[in-house]
PDB file of N, CA, C and O in Angstrom:
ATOM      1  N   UNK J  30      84.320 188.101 158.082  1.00 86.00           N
ATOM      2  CA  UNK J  30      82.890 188.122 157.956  1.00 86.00           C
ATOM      3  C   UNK J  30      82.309 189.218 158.858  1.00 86.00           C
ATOM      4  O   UNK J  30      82.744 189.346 160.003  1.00 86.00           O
ATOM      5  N   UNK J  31      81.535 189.853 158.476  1.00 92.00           N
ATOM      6  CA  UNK J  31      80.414 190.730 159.182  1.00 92.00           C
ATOM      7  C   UNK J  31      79.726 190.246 159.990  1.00 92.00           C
ATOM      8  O   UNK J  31      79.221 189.137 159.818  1.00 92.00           O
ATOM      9  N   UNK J  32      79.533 191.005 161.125  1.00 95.00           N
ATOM     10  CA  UNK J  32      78.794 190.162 162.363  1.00 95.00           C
ATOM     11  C   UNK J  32      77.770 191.927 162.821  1.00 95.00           C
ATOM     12  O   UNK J  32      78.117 193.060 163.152  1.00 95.00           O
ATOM     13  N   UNK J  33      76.809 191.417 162.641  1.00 96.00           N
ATOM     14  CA  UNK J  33      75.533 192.406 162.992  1.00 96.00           C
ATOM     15  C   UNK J  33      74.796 191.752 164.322  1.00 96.00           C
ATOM     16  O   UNK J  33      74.983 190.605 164.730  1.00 96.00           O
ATOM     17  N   UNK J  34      73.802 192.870 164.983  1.00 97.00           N
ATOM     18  CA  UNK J  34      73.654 192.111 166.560  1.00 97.00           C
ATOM     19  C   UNK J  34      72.589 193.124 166.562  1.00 97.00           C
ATOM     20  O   UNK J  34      72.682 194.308 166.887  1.00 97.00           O
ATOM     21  N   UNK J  35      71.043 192.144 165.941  1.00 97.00           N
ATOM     22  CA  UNK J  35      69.683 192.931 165.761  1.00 97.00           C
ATOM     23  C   UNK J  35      69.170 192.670 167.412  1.00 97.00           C
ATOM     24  O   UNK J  35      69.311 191.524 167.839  1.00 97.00           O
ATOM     25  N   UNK J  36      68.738 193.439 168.090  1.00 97.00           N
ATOM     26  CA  UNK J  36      68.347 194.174 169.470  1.00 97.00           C
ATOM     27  C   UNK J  36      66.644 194.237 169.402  1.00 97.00           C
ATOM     28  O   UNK J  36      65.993 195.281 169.374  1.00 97.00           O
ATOM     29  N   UNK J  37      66.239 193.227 169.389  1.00 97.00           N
ATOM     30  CA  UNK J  37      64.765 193.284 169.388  1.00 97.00           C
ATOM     31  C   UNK J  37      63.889 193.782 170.766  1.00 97.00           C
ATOM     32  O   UNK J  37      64.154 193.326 171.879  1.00 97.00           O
ATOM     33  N   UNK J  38      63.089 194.523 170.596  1.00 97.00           N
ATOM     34  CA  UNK J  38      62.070 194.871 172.081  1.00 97.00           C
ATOM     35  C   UNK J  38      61.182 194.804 171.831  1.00 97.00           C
ATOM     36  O   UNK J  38      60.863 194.833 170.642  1.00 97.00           O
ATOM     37  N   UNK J  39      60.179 194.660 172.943  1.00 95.00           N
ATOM     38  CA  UNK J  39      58.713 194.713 172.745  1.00 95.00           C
ATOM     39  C   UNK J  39      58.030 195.476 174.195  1.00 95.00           C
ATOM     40  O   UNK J  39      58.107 195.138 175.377  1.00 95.00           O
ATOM     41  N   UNK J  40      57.465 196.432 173.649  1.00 90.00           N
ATOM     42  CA  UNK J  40      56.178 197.268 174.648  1.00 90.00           C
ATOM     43  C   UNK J  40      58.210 198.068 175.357  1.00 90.00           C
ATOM     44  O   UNK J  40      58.018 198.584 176.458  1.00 90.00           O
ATOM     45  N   UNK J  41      59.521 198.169 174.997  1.00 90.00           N
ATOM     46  CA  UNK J  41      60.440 198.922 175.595  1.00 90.00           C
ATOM     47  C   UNK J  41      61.170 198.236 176.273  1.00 90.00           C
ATOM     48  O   UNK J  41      62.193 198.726 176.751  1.00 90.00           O
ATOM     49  N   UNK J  42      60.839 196.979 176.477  1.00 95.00           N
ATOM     50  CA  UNK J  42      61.761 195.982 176.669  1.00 95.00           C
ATOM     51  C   UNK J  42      62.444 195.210 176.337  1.00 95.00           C
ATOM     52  O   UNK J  42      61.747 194.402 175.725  1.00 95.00           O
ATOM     53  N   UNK J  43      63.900 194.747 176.333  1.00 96.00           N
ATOM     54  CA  UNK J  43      64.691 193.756 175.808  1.00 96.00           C
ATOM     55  C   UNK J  43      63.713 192.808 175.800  1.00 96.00           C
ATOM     56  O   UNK J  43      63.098 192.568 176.840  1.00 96.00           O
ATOM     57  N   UNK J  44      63.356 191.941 174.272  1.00 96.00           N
ATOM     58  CA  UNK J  44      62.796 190.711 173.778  1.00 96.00           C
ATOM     59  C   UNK J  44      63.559 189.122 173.881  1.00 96.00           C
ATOM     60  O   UNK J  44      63.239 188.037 174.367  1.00 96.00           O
ATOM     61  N   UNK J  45      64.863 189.723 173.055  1.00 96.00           N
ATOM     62  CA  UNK J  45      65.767 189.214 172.358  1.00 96.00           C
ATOM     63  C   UNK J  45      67.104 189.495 171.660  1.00 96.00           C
ATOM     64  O   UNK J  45      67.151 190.673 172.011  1.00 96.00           O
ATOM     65  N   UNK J  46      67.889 189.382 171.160  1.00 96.00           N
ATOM     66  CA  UNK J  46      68.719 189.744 170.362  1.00 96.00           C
ATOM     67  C   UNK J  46      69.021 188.618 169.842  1.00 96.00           C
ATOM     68  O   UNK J  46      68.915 187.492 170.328  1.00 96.00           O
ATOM     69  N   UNK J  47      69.597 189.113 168.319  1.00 96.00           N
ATOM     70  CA  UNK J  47      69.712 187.899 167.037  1.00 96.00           C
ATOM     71  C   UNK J  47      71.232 188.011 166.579  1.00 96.00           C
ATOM     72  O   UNK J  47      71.052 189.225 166.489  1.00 96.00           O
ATOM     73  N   UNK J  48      72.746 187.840 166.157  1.00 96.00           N
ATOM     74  CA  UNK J  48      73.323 187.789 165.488  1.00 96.00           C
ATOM     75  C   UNK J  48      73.377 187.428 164.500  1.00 96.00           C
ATOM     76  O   UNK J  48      72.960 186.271 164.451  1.00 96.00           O
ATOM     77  N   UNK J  49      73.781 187.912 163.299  1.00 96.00           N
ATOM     78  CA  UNK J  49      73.953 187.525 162.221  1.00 96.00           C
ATOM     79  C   UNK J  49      75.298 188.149 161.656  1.00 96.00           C
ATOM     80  O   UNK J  49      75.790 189.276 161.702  1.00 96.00           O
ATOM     81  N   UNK J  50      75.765 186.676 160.982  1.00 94.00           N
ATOM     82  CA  UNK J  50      77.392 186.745 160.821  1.00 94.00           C
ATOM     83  C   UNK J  50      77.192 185.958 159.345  1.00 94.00           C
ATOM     84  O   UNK J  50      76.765 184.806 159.270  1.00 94.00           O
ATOM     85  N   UNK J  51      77.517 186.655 158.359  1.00 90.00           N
ATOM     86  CA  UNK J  51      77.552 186.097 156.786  1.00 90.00           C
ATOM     87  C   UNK J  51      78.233 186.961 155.965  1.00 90.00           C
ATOM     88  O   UNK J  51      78.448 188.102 156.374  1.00 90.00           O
ATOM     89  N   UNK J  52      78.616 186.614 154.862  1.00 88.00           N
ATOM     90  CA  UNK J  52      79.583 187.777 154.403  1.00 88.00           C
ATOM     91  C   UNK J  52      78.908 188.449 153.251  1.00 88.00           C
ATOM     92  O   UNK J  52      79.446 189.268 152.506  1.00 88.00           O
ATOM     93  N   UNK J  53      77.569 187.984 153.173  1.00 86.00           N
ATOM     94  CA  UNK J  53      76.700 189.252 152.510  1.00 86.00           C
ATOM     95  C   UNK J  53      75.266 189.423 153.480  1.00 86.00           C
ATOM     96  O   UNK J  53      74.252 189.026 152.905  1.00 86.00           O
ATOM     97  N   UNK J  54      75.090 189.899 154.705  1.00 90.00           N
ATOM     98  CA  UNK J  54      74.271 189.607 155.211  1.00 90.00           C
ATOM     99  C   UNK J  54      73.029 190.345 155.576  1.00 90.00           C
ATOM    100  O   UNK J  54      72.219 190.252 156.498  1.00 90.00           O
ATOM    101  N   UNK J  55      73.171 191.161 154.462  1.00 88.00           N
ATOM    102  CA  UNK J  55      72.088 192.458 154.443  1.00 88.00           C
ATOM    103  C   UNK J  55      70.695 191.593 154.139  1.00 88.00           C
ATOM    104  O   UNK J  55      69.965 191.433 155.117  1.00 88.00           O
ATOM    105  N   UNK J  56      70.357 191.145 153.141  1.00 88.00           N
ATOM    106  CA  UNK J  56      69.450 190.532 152.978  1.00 88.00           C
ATOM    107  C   UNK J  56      68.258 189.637 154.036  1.00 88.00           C
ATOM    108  O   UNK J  56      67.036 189.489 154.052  1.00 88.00           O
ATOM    109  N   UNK J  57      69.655 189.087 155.015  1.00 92.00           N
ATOM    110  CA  UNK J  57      69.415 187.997 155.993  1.00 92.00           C
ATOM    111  C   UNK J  57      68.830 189.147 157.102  1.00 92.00           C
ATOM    112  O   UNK J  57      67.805 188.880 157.729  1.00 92.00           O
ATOM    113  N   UNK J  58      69.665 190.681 157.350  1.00 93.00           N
ATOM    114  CA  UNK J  58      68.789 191.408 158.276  1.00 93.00           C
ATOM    115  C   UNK J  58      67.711 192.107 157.929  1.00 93.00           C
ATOM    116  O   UNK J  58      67.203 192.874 158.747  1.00 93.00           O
ATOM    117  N   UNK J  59      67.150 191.938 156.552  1.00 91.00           N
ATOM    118  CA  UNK J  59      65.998 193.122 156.500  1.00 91.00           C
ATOM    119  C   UNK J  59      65.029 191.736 156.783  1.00 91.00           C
ATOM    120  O   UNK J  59      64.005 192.024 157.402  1.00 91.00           O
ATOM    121  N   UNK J  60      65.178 190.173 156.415  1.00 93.00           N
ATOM    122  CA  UNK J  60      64.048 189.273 156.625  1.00 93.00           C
ATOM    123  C   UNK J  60      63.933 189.353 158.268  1.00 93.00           C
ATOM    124  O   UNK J  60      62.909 189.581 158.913  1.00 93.00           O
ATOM    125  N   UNK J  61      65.304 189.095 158.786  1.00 93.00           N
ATOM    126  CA  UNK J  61      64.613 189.060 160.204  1.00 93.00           C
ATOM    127  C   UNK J  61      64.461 190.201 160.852  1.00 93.00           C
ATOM    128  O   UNK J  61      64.305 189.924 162.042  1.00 93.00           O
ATOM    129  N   UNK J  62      64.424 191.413 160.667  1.00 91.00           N
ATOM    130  CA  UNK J  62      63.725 192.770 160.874  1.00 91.00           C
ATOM    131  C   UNK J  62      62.090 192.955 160.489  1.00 91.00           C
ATOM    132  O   UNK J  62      61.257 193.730 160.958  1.00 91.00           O
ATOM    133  N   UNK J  63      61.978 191.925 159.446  1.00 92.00           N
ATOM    134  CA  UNK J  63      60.253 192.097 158.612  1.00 92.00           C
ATOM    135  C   UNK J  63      59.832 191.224 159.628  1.00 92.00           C
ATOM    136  O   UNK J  63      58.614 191.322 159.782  1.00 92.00           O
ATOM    137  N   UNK J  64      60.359 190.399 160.391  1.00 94.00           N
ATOM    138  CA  UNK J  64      59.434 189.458 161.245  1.00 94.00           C
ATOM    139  C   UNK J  64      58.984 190.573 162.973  1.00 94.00           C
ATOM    140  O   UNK J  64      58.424 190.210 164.008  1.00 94.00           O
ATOM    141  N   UNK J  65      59.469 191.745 162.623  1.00 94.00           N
ATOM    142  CA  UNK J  65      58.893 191.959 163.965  1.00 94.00           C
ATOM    143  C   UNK J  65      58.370 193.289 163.932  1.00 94.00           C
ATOM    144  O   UNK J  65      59.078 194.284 164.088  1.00 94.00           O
ATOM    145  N   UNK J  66      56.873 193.321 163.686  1.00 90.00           N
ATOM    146  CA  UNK J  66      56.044 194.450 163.198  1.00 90.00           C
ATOM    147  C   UNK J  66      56.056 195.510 164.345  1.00 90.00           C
ATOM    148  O   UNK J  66      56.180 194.982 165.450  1.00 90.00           O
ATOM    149  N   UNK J  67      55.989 196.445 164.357  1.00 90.00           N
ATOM    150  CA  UNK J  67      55.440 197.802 165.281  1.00 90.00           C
ATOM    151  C   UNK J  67      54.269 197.155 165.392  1.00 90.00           C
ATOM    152  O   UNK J  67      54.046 196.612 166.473  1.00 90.00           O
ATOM    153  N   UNK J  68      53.560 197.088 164.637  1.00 91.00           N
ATOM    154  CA  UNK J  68      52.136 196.866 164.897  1.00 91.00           C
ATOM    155  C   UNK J  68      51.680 195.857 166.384  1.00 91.00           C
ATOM    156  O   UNK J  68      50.824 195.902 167.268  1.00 91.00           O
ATOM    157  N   UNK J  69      52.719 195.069 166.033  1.00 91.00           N
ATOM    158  CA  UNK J  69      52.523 193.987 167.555  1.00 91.00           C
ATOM    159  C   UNK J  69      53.399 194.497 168.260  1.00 91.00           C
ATOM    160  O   UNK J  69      53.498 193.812 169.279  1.00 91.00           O
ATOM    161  N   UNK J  70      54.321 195.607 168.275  1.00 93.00           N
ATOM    162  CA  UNK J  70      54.799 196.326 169.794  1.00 93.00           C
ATOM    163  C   UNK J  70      56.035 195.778 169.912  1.00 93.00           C
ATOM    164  O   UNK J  70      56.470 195.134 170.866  1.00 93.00           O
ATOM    165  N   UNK J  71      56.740 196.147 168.600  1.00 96.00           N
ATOM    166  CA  UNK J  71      58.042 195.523 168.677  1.00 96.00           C
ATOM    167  C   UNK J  71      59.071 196.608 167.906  1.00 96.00           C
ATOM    168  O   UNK J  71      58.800 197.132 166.825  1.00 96.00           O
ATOM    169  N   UNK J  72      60.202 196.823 168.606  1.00 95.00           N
ATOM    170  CA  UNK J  72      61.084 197.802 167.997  1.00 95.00           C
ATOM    171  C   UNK J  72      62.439 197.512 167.875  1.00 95.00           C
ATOM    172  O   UNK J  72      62.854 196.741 168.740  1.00 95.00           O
ATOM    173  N   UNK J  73      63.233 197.891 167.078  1.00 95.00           N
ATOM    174  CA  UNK J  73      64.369 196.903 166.441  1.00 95.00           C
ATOM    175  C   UNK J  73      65.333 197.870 166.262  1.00 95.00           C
ATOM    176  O   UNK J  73      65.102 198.815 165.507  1.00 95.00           O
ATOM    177  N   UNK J  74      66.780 197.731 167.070  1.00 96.00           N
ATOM    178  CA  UNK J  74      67.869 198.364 166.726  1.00 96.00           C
ATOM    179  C   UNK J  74      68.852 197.102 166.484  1.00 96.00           C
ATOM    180  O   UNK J  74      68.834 195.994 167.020  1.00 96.00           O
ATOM    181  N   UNK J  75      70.041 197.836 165.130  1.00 96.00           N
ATOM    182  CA  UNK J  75      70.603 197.110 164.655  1.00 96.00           C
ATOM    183  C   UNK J  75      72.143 197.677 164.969  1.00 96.00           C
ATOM    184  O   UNK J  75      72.414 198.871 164.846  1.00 96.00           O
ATOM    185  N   UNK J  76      73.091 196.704 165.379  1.00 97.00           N
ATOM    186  CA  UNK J  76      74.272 197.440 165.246  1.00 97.00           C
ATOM    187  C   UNK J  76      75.413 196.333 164.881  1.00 97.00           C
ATOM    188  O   UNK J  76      75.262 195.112 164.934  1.00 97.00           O
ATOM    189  N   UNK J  77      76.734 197.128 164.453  1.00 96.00           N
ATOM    190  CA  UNK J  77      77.776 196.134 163.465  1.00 96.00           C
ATOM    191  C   UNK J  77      78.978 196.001 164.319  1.00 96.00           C
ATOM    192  O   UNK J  77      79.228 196.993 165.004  1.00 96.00           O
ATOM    193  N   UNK J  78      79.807 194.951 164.430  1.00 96.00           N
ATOM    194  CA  UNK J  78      80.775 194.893 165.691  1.00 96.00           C
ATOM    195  C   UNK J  78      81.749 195.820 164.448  1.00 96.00           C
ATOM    196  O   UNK J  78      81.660 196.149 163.265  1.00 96.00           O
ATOM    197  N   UNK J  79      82.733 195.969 165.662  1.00 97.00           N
ATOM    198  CA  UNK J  79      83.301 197.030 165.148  1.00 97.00           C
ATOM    199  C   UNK J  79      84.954 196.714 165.426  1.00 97.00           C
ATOM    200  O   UNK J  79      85.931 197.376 165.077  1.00 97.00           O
ATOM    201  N   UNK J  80      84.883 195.513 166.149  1.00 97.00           N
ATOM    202  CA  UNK J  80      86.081 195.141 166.838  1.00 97.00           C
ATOM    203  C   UNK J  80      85.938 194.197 168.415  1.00 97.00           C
ATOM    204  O   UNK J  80      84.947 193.646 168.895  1.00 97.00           O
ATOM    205  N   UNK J  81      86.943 194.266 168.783  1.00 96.00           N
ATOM    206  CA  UNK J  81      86.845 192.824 169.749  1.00 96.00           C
ATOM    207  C   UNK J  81      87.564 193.005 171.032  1.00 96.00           C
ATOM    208  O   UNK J  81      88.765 193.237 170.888  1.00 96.00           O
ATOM    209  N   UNK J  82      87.083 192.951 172.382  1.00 97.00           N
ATOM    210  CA  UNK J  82      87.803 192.902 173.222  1.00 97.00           C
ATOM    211  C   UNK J  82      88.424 191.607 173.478  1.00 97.00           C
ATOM    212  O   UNK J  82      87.632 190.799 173.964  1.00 97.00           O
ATOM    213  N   UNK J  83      89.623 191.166 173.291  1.00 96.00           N
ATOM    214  CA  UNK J  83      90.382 189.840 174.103  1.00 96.00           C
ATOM    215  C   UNK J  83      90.947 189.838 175.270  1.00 96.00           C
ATOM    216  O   UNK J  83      91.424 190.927 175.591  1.00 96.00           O
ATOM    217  N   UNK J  84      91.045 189.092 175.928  1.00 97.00           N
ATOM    218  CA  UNK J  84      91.929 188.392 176.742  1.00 97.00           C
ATOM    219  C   UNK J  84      92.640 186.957 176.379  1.00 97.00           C
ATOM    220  O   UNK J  84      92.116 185.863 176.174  1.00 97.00           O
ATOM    221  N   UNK J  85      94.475 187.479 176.369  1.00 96.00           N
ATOM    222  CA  UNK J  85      95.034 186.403 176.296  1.00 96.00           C
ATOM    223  C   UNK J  85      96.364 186.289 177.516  1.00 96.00           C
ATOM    224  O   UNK J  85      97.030 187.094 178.167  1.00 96.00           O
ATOM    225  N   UNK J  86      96.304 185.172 177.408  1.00 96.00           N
ATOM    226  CA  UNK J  86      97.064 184.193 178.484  1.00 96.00           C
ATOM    227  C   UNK J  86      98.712 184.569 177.536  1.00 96.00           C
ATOM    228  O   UNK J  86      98.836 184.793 176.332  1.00 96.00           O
ATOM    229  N   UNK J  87      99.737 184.526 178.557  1.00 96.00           N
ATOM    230  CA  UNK J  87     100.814 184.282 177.583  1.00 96.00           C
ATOM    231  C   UNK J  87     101.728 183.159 178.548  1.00 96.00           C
ATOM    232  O   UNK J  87     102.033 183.636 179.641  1.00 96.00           O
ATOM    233  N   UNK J  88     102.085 182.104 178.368  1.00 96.00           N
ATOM    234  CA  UNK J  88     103.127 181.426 178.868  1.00 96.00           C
ATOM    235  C   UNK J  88     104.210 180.389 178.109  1.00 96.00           C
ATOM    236  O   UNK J  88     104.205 180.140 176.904  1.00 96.00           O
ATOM    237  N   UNK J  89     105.152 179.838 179.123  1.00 96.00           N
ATOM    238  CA  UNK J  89     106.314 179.139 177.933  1.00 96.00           C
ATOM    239  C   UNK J  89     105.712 178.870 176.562  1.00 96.00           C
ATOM    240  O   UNK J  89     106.148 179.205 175.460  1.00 96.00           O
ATOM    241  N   UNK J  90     104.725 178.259 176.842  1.00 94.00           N
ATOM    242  CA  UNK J  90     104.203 177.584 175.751  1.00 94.00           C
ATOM    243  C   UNK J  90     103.702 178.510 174.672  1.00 94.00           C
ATOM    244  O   UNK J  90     103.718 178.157 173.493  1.00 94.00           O
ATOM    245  N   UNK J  91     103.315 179.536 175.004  1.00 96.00           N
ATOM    246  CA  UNK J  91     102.947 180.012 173.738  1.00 96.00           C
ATOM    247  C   UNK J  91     101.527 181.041 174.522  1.00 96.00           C
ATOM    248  O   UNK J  91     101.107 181.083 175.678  1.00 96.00           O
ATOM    249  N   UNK J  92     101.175 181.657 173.445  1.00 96.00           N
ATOM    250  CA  UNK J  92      99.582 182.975 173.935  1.00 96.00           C
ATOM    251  C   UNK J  92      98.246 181.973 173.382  1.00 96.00           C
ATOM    252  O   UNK J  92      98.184 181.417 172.285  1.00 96.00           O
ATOM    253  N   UNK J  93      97.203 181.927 174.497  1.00 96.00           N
ATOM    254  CA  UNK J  93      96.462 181.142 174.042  1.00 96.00           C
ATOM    255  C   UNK J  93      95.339 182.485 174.407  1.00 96.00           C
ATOM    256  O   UNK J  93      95.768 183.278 175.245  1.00 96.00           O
ATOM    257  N   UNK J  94      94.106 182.742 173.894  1.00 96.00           N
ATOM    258  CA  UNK J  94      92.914 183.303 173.524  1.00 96.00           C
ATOM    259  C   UNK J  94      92.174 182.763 174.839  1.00 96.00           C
ATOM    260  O   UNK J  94      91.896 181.572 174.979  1.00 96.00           O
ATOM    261  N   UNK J  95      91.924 183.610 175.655  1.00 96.00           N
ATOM    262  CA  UNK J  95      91.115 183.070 176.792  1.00 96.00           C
ATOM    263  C   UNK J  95      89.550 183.275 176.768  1.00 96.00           C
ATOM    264  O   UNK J  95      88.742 182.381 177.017  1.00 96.00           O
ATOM    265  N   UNK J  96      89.226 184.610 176.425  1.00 96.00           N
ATOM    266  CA  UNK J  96      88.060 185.362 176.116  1.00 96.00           C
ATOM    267  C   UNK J  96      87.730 186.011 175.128  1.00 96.00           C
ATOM    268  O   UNK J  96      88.575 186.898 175.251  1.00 96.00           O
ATOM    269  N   UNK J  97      87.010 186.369 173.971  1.00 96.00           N
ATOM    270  CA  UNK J  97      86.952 187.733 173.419  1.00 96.00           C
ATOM    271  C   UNK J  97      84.765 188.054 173.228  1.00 96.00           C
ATOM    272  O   UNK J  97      83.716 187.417 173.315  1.00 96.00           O
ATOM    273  N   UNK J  98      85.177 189.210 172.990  1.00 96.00           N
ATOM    274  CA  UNK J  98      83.985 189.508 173.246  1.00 96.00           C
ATOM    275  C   UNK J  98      83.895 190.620 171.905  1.00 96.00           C
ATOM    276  O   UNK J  98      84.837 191.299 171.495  1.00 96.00           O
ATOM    277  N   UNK J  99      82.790 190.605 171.470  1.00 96.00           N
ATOM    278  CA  UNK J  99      83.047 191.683 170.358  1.00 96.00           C
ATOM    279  C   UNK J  99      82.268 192.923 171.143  1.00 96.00           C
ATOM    280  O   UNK J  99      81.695 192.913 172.233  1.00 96.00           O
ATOM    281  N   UNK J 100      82.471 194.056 170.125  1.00 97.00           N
ATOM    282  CA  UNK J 100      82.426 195.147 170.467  1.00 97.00           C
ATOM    283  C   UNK J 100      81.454 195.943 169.387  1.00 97.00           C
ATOM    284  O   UNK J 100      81.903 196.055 168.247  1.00 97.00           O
ATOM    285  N   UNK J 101      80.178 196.493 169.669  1.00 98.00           N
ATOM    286  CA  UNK J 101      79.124 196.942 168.874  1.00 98.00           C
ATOM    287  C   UNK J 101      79.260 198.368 168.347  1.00 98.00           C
ATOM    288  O   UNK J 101      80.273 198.925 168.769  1.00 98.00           O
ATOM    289  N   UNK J 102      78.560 199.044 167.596  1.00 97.00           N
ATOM    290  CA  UNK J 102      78.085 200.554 166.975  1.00 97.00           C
ATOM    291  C   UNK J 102      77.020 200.525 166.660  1.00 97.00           C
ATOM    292  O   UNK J 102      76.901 199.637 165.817  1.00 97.00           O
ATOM    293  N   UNK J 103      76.027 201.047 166.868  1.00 97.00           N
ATOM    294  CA  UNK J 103      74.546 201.526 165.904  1.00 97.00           C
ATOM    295  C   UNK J 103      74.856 201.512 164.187  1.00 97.00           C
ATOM    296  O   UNK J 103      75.784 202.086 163.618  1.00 97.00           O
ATOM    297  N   UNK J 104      74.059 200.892 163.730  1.00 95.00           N
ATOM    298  CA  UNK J 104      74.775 200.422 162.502  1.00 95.00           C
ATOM    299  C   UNK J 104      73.098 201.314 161.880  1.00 95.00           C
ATOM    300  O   UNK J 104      71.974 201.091 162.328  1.00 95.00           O
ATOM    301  N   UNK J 105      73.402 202.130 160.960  1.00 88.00           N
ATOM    302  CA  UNK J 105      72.303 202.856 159.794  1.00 88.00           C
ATOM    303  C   UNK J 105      72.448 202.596 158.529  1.00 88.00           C
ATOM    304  O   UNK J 105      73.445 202.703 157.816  1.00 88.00           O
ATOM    305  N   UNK J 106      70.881 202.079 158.180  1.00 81.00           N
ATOM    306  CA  UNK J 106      71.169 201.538 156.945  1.00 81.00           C
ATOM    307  C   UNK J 106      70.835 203.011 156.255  1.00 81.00           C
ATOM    308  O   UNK J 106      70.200 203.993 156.640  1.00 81.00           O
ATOM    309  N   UNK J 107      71.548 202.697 155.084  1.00 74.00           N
ATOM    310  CA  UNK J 107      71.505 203.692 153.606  1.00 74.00           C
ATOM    311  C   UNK J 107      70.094 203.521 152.879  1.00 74.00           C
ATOM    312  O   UNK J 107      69.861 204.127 151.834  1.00 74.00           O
TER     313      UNK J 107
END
């Protein structure tokens, strides 16, 4: 699945940020992009993970997943 990570600001400041993870999820980012007008002082970068930093454990037992963290790009729509 696609995982996008909309970066909302307002007046140049971090607001918020939104993930969205769906496996058609274009639709789902232009609605929650329409909710945050310039007009009220809000500016919106969008970007697409691109991959994942992990950390894993390895012992007798086996590799267990300790951390992962994904990893972003500036994502441009067409």
């Amino acid at each position: 699945m696609e995982l996008f990570r909309v970066e909302v600001k307002r007046e140049g400041k971090v607001w918020c940020s939104i993930d969205v993870e769906r496996p058609s999820p274009l639709s789902v980012l232009g609605d929650v992009i329409g909710r945050f007008g310039v007009e009220d002082g809000f500016s919106i970068s969008v970007f697409k993970r691109v991959g994942e930093k992990r950390l894993l454990e390895s012992t007798p037992e086996g590799i267990k997943l300790c951390f992962a963290e994904p990893m972003f790009t500036p994502y441009v729509f067409d």
